Coordinates of C-alpha atoms in Angstrom, one line a residue:
Chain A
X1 CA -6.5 -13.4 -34.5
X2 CA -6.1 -12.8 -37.9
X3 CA -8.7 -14.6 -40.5
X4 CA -8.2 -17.6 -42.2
X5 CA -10.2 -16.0 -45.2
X6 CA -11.6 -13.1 -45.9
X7 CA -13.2 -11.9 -48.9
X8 CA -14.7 -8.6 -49.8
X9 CA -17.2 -8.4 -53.0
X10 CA -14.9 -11.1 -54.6
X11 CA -16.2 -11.9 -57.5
X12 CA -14.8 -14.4 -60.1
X13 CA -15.7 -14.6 -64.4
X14 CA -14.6 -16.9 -66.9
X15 CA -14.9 -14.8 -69.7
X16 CA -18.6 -14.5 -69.3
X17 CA -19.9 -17.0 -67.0
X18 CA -19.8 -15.8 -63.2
X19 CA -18.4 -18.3 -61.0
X20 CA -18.5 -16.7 -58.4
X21 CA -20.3 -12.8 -57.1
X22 CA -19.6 -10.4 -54.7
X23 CA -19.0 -12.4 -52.0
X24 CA -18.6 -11.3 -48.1
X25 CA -16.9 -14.1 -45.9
X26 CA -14.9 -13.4 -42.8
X27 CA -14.0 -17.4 -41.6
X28 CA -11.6 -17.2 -38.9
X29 CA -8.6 -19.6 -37.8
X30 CA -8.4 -21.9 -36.1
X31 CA -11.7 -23.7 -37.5
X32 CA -12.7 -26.6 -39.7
X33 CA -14.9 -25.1 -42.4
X34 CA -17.4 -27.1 -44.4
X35 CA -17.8 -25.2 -48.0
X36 CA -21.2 -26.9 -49.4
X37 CA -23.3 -26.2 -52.6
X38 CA -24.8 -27.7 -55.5
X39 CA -22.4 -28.6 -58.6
X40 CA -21.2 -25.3 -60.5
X41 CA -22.1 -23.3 -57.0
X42 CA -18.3 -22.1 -57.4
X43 CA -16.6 -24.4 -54.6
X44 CA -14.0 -25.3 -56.3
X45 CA -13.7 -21.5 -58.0
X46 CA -13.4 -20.3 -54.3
X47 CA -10.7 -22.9 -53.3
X48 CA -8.4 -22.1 -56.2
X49 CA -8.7 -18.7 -55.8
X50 CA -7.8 -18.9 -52.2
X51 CA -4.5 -21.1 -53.2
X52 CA -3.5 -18.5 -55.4
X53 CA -3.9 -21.2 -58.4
X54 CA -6.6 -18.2 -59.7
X55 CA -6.9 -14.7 -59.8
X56 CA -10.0 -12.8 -58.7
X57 CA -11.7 -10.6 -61.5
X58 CA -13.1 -8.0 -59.0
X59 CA -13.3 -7.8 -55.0
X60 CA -10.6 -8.4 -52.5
X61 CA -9.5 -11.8 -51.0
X62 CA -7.4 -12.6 -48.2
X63 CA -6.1 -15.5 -46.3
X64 CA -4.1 -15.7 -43.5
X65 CA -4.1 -12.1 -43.7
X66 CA -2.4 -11.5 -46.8
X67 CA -2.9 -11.8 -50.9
X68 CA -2.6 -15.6 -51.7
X69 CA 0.2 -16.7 -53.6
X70 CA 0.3 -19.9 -55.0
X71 CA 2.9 -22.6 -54.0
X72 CA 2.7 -20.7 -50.3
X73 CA 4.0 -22.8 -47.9
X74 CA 1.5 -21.6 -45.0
X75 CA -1.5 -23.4 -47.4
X76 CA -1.7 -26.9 -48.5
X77 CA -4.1 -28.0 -51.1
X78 CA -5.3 -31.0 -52.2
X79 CA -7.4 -30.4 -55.7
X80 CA -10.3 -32.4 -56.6
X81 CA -9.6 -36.3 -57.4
X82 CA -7.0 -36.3 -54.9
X83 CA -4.0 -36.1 -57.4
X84 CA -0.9 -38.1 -57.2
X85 CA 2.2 -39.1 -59.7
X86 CA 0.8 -42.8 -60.4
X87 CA 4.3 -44.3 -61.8
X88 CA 6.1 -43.1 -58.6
X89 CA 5.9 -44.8 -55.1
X90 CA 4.8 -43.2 -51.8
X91 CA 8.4 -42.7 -50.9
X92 CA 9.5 -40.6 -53.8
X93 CA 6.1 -38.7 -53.1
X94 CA 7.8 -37.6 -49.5
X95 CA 11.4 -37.1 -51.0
X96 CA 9.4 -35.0 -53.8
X97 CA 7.7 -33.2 -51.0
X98 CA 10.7 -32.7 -48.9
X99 CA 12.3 -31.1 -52.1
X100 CA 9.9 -28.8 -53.0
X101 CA 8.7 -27.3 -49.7
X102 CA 11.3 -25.7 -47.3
X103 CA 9.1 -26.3 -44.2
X104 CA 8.8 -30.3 -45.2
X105 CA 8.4 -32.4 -41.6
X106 CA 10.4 -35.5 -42.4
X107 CA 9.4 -37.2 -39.3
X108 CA 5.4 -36.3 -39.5
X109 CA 5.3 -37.9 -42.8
X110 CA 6.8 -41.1 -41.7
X111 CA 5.0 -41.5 -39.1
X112 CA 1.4 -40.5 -40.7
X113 CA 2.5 -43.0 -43.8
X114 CA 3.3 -45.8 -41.4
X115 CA -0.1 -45.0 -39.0
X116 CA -2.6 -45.3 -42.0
X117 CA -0.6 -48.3 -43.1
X118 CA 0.7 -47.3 -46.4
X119 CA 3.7 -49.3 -47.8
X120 CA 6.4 -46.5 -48.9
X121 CA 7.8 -48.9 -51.9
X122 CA 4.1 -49.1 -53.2
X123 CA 3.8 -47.0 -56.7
X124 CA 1.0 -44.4 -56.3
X125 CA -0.8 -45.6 -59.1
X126 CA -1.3 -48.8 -57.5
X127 CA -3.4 -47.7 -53.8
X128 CA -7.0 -47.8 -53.8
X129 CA -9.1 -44.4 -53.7
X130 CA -8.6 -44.5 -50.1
X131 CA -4.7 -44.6 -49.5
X132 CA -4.7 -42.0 -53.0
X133 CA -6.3 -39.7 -50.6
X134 CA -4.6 -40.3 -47.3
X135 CA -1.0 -39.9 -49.4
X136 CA -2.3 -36.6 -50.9
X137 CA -3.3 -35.5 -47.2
X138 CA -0.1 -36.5 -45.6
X139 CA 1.9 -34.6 -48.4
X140 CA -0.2 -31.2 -48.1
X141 CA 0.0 -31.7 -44.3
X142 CA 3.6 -32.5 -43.8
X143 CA 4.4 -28.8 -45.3
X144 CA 3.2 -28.2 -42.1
X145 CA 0.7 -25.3 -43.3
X146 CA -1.6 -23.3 -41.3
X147 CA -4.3 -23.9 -43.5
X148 CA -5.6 -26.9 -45.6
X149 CA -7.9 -26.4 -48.6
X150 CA -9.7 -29.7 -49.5
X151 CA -11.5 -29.7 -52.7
X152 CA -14.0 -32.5 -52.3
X153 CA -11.9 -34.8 -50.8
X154 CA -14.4 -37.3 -49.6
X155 CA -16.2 -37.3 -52.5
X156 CA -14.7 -40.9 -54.2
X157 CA -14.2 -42.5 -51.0
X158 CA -16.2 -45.1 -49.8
X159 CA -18.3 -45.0 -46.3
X160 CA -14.8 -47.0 -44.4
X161 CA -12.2 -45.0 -46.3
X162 CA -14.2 -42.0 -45.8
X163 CA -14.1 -42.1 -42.0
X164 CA -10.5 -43.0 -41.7
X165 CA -9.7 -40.1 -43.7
X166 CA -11.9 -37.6 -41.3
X167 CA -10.3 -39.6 -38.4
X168 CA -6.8 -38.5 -39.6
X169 CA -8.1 -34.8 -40.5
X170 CA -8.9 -34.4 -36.8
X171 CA -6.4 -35.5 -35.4
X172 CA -4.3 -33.3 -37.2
X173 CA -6.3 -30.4 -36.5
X174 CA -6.2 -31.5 -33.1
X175 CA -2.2 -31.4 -32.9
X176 CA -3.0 -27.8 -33.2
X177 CA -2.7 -24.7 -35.0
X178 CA -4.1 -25.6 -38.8
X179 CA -7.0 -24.6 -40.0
X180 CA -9.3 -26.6 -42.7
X181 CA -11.7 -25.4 -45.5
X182 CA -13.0 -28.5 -47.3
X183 CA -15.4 -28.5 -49.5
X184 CA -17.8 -31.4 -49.9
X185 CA -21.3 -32.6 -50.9
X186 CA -21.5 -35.2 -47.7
X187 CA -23.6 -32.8 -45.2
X188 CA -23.6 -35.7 -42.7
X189 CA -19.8 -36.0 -42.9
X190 CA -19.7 -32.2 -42.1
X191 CA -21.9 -32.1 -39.3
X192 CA -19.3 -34.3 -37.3
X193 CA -16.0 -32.5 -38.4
X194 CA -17.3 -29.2 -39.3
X195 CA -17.5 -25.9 -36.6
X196 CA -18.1 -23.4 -39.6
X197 CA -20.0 -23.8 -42.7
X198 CA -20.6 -21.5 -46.5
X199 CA -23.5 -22.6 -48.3
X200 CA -22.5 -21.4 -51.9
X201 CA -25.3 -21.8 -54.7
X202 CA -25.7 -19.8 -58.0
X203 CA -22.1 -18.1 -57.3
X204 CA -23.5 -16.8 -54.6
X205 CA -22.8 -17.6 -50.5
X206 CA -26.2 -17.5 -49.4
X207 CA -25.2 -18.3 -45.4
X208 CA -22.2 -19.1 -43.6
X209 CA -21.8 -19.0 -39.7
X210 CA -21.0 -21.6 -36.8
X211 CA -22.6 -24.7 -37.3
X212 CA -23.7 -24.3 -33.8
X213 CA -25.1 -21.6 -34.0
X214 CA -27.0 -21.8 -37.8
X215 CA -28.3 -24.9 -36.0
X216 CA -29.3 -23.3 -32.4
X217 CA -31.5 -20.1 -34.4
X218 CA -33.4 -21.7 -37.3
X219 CA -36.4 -23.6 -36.6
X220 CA -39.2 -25.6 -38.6
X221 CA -42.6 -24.3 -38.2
X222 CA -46.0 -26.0 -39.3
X223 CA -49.4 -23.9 -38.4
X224 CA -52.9 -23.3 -40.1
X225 CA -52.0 -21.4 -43.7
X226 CA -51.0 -18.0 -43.1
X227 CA -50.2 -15.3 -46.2
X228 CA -46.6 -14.8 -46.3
X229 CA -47.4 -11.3 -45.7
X230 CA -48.5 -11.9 -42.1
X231 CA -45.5 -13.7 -41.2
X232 CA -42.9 -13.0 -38.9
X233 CA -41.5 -10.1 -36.6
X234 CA -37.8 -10.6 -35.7
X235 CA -37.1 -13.7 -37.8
X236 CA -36.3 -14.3 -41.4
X237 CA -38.0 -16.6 -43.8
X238 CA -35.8 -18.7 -45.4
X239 CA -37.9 -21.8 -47.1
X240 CA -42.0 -21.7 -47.1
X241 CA -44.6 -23.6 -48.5
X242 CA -48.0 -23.5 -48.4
X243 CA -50.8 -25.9 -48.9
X244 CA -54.8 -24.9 -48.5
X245 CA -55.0 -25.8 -45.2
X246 CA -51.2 -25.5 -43.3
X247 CA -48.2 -23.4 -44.1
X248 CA -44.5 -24.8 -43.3
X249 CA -41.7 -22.4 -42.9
X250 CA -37.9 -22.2 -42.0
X251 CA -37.3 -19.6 -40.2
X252 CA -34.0 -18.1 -39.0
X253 CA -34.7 -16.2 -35.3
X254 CA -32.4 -15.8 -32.5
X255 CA -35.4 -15.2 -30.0
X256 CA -37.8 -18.2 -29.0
X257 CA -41.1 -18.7 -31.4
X258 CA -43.8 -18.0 -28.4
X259 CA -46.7 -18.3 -31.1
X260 CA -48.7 -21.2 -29.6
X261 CA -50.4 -21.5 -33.4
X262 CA -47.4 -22.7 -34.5
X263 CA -45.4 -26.1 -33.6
X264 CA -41.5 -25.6 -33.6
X265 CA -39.2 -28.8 -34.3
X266 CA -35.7 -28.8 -34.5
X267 CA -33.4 -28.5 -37.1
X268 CA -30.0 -30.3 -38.6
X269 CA -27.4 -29.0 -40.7
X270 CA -28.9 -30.8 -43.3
X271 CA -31.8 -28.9 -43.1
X272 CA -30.3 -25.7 -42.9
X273 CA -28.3 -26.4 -45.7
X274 CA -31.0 -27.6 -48.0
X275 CA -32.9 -24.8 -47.2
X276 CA -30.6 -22.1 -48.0
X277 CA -29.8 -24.2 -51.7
X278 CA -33.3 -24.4 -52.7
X279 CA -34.3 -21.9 -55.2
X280 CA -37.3 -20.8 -53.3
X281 CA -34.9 -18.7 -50.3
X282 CA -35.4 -15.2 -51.5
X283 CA -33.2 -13.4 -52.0
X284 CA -33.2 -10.5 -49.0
X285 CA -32.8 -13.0 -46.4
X286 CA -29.6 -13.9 -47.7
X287 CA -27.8 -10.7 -48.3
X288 CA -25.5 -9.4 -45.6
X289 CA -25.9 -12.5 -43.3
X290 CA -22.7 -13.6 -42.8
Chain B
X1 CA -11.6 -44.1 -19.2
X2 CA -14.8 -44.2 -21.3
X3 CA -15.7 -43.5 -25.2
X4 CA -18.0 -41.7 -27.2
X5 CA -20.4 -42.9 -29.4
X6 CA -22.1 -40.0 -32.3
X7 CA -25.5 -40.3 -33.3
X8 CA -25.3 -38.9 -36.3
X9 CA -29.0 -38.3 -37.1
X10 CA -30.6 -38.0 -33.4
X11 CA -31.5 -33.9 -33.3
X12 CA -28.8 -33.7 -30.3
X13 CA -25.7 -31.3 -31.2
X14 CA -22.6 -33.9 -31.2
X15 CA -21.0 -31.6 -28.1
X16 CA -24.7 -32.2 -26.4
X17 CA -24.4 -35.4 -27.2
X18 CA -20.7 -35.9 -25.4
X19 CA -22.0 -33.5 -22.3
X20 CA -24.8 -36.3 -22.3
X21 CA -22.4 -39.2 -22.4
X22 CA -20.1 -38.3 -19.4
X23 CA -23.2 -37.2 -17.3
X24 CA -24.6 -40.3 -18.1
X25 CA -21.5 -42.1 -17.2
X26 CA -21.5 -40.2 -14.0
X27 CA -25.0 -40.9 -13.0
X28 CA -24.5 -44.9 -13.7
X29 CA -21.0 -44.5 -11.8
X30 CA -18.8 -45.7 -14.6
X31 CA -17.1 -42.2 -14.1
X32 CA -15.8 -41.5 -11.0
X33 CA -13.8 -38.7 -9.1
X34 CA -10.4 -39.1 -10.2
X35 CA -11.2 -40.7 -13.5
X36 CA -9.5 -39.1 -16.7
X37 CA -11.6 -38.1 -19.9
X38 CA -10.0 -39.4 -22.5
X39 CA -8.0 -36.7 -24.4
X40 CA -9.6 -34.4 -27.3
X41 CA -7.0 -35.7 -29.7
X42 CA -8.2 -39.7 -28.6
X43 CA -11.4 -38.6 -29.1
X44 CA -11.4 -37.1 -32.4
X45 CA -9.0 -39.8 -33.9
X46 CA -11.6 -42.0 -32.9
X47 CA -15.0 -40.9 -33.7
X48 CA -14.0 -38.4 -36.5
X49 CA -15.2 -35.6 -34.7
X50 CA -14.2 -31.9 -34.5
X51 CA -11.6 -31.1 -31.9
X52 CA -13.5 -28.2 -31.4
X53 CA -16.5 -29.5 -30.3
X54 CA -15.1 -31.6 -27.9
X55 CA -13.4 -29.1 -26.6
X56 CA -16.4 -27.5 -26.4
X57 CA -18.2 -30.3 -24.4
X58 CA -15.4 -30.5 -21.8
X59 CA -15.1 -27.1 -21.2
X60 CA -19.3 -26.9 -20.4
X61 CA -18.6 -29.8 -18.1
X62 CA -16.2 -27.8 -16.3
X63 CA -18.8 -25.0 -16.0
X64 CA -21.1 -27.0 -14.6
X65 CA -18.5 -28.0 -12.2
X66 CA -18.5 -32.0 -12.6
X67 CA -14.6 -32.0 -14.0
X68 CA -11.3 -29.9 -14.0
X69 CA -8.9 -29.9 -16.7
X70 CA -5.1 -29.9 -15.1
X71 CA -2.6 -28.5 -17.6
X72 CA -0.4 -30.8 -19.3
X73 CA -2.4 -34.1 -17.8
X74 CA -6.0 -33.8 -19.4
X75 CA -9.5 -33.2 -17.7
X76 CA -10.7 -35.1 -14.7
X77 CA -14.2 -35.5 -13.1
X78 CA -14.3 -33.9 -9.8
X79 CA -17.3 -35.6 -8.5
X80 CA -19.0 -38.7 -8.2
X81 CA -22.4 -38.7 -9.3
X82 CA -24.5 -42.2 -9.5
X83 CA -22.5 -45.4 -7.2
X84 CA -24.3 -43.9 -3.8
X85 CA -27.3 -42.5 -5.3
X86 CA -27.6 -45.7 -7.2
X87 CA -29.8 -48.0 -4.3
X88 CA -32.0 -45.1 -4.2
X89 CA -32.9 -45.3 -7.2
X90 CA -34.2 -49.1 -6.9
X91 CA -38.0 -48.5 -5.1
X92 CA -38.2 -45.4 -7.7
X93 CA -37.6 -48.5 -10.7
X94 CA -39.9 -50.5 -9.1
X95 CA -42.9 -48.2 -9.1
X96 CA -41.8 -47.3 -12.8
X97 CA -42.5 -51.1 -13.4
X98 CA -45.8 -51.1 -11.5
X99 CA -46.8 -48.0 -13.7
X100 CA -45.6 -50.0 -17.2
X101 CA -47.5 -53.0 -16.2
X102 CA -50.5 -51.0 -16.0
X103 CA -49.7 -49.4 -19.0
X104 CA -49.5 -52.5 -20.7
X105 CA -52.7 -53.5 -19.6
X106 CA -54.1 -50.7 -20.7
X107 CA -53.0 -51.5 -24.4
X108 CA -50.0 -49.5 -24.7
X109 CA -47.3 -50.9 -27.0
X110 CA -43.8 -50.0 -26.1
X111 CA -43.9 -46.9 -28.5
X112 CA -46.6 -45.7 -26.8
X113 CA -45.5 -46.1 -23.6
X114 CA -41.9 -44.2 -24.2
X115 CA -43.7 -41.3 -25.8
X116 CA -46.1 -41.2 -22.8
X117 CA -43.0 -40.7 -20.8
X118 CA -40.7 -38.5 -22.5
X119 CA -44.0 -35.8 -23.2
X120 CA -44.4 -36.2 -20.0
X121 CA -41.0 -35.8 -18.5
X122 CA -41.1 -32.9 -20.8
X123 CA -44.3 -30.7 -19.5
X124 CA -43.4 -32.1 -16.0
X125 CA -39.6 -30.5 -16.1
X126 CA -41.1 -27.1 -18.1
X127 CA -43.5 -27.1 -15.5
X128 CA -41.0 -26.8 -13.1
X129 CA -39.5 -23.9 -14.5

């Protein structure tokens, strides 16, 4: 199956800040993807470029197999803010969309308008943050892409609008067939929708994998202080601190710990994530983990 | 037909968690053979959850041979689990009572008492192989 996005050494510069640095992904379809990183990690940098709305300074991206090009109608995007024409109603949003996009599914937005209770003769301007967001989804979804980019789109919902909006982005992935990058501070949120994850920080993606799986192979250690030198055979430090008496590590290992000297709790995503953002995860774990 | 409920902060994977729910549901028979899961797309409307994952869930179910998924109708649970197993579980409560009256007098509070259990349970089962 082809990728949903795959990018070799991109790498992304406005003039001479770096947004983003030669970055490896390979994300495949099929997948809801949680894109997560501190402010100014290059979330929304990676987004536009995969819409086509930006062009990549060096490296290679691809999604769905091919160059982006913005105003595709296999992606729909829904930018940060949720944008939407406040002087016109929800209506002319769906005859705008049906007149702009040549795959437009009439019926699908009718129906998703009328299930999350939206009145059609309602000027955008006028919804709370909630049905802003639900009318931006409904118009990127009825193009009927096979891939969703959402930058942030939780982030100026509250805790009830927030969950009806997740409850409508699963259900559409569950009719099948599109796939979903979102990118979003809310690593809770993401643990419930999300399969994949990309930790972004400094420009950088500093881990991305199945959530499963990231979750399954790190594990929190605490033991009498060791030096960091003695540590580990067949796993990879990611966080570690020391105190006089104890030393507490993350550590990323596929095998079981069978050191007795050290008691192993479970992680979250949360956990994971946080780890991989803090500025103490050297660097070499990081590279070429993908 | 049953539903899920997510912890969102318990330590369990959410497709653990759902694998936990129907088993559970089994054991107490509120499941029985016959009875429909309720569909991925129900599911995940509901409790904002991935498709995926419950997906996931059903299809370890399946594994482990408690349900079967019939093309075009949904997943079903093959067997039935708790209703006749249920009464023998009775004199098994009723020693566990015995035991937490003990405890009690012993000067356990109730936190005590459910971490006595579960490390136990745990060394017990690992034990066991």
């Amino acid at each position: 199956m082809t990728d949903a996005l795959t990018a070799e050494s991109l790498t992304k510069r406005y003039g001479r800040r770096t947004a983003l640095s030669d970055c490896n992904l390979s994300v495949p379809a099929g997948h809801v993807v949680g894109l997560v990183g501190p402010n100014g990690a290059g979330k929304s940098t990676l987004l536009q470029l995969a819409c086509g709305l930006l062009e990549p300074t060096a490296g290679r991206l691809e999604v769905l197999g091919v160059r982006p090009v913005s105003g595709s109608p296999r992606v729909g995007f829904v930018a940060q803010d949720t944008p939407v024409y406040p002087g016109m109603t929800v209506a002319e949003h769906l005859r705008l969309g049906a007149h702009v996009n040549p795959s437009w599914d009439a019926g699908f937005a009718e129906r998703r308008i009328a299930q999350v209770g939206l009145d059609p003769t309602q000027k955008a301007g006028k919804l709370s943050g909630g049905q802003r967001a639900q009318l931006a989804l409904t118009v990127a979804a009825a193009k009927r892409p096979d891939l969703l980019l959402l930058d942030e789109p939780l982030a100026a919902l509250d805790p009830l609008a927030r969950r009806a909006f997740l409850q409508g982005l699963m259900e559409l992935t569950a009719e099948g067939g599109v796939s979903v990058v979102m990118s979003s501070h809310l690593v809770a949120d993401l643990e419930r929708v999300c399969d994949h994850v990309i930790v972004l920080a400094a420009s950088r993606v500093r881990v991305a994998g199945e959530v499963d799986e990231l979750i399954g192979s790190h594990h929190r250690l605490t033991g009498p202080r060791r030096e960091p030198d003695e540590l580990g055979h067949g796993w990879a430090v990611v966080e570690q601190s020391h105190t006089d008496a104890q030393s507490t590590l993350m550590v990323r290992s596929t095998a079981p710990i069978d050191d007795p000297t050290w008691k192993v709790a479970r992680v979250d995503l949360e956990d994971v994530v946080l780890a991989y953002m803090s500025e103490s995860a050297p660097h070499w774990v990081l590279e070429g983990q993908r | 037909m049953i539903e899920f409920v997510l912890e969102a902060r318990s330590g369990v994977a959410p497709y653990m968690q759902i694998i936990q729910q129907v088993r559970y549901a089994m054991r107490l028979g509120v499941l029985k053979e016959g009875d429909k899961l309720p569909p991925v797309k129900e599911v995940v409307a509901k409790i904002a959850i991935n498709p995926n994952t419950v997906s996931k869930a059903y299809r370890e179910l399946e594994y482990e041979g408690l349900v079967a998924a019939r093309a075009g109708l949904g997943t079903f649970v093959t067997r039935t689990l708790g209703a006749d197993s249920l009464p023998q579980y009775e004199p098994l409560r009723k020693n566990l009572e015995r035991w937490m009256a003990e405890a009690v007098e012993a000067g356990l509070d109730d936190e005590s008492i459910e971490a006595l259990v579960i490390s136990t349970l745990r060394s017990f089962s690992e034990a066991r192989g």
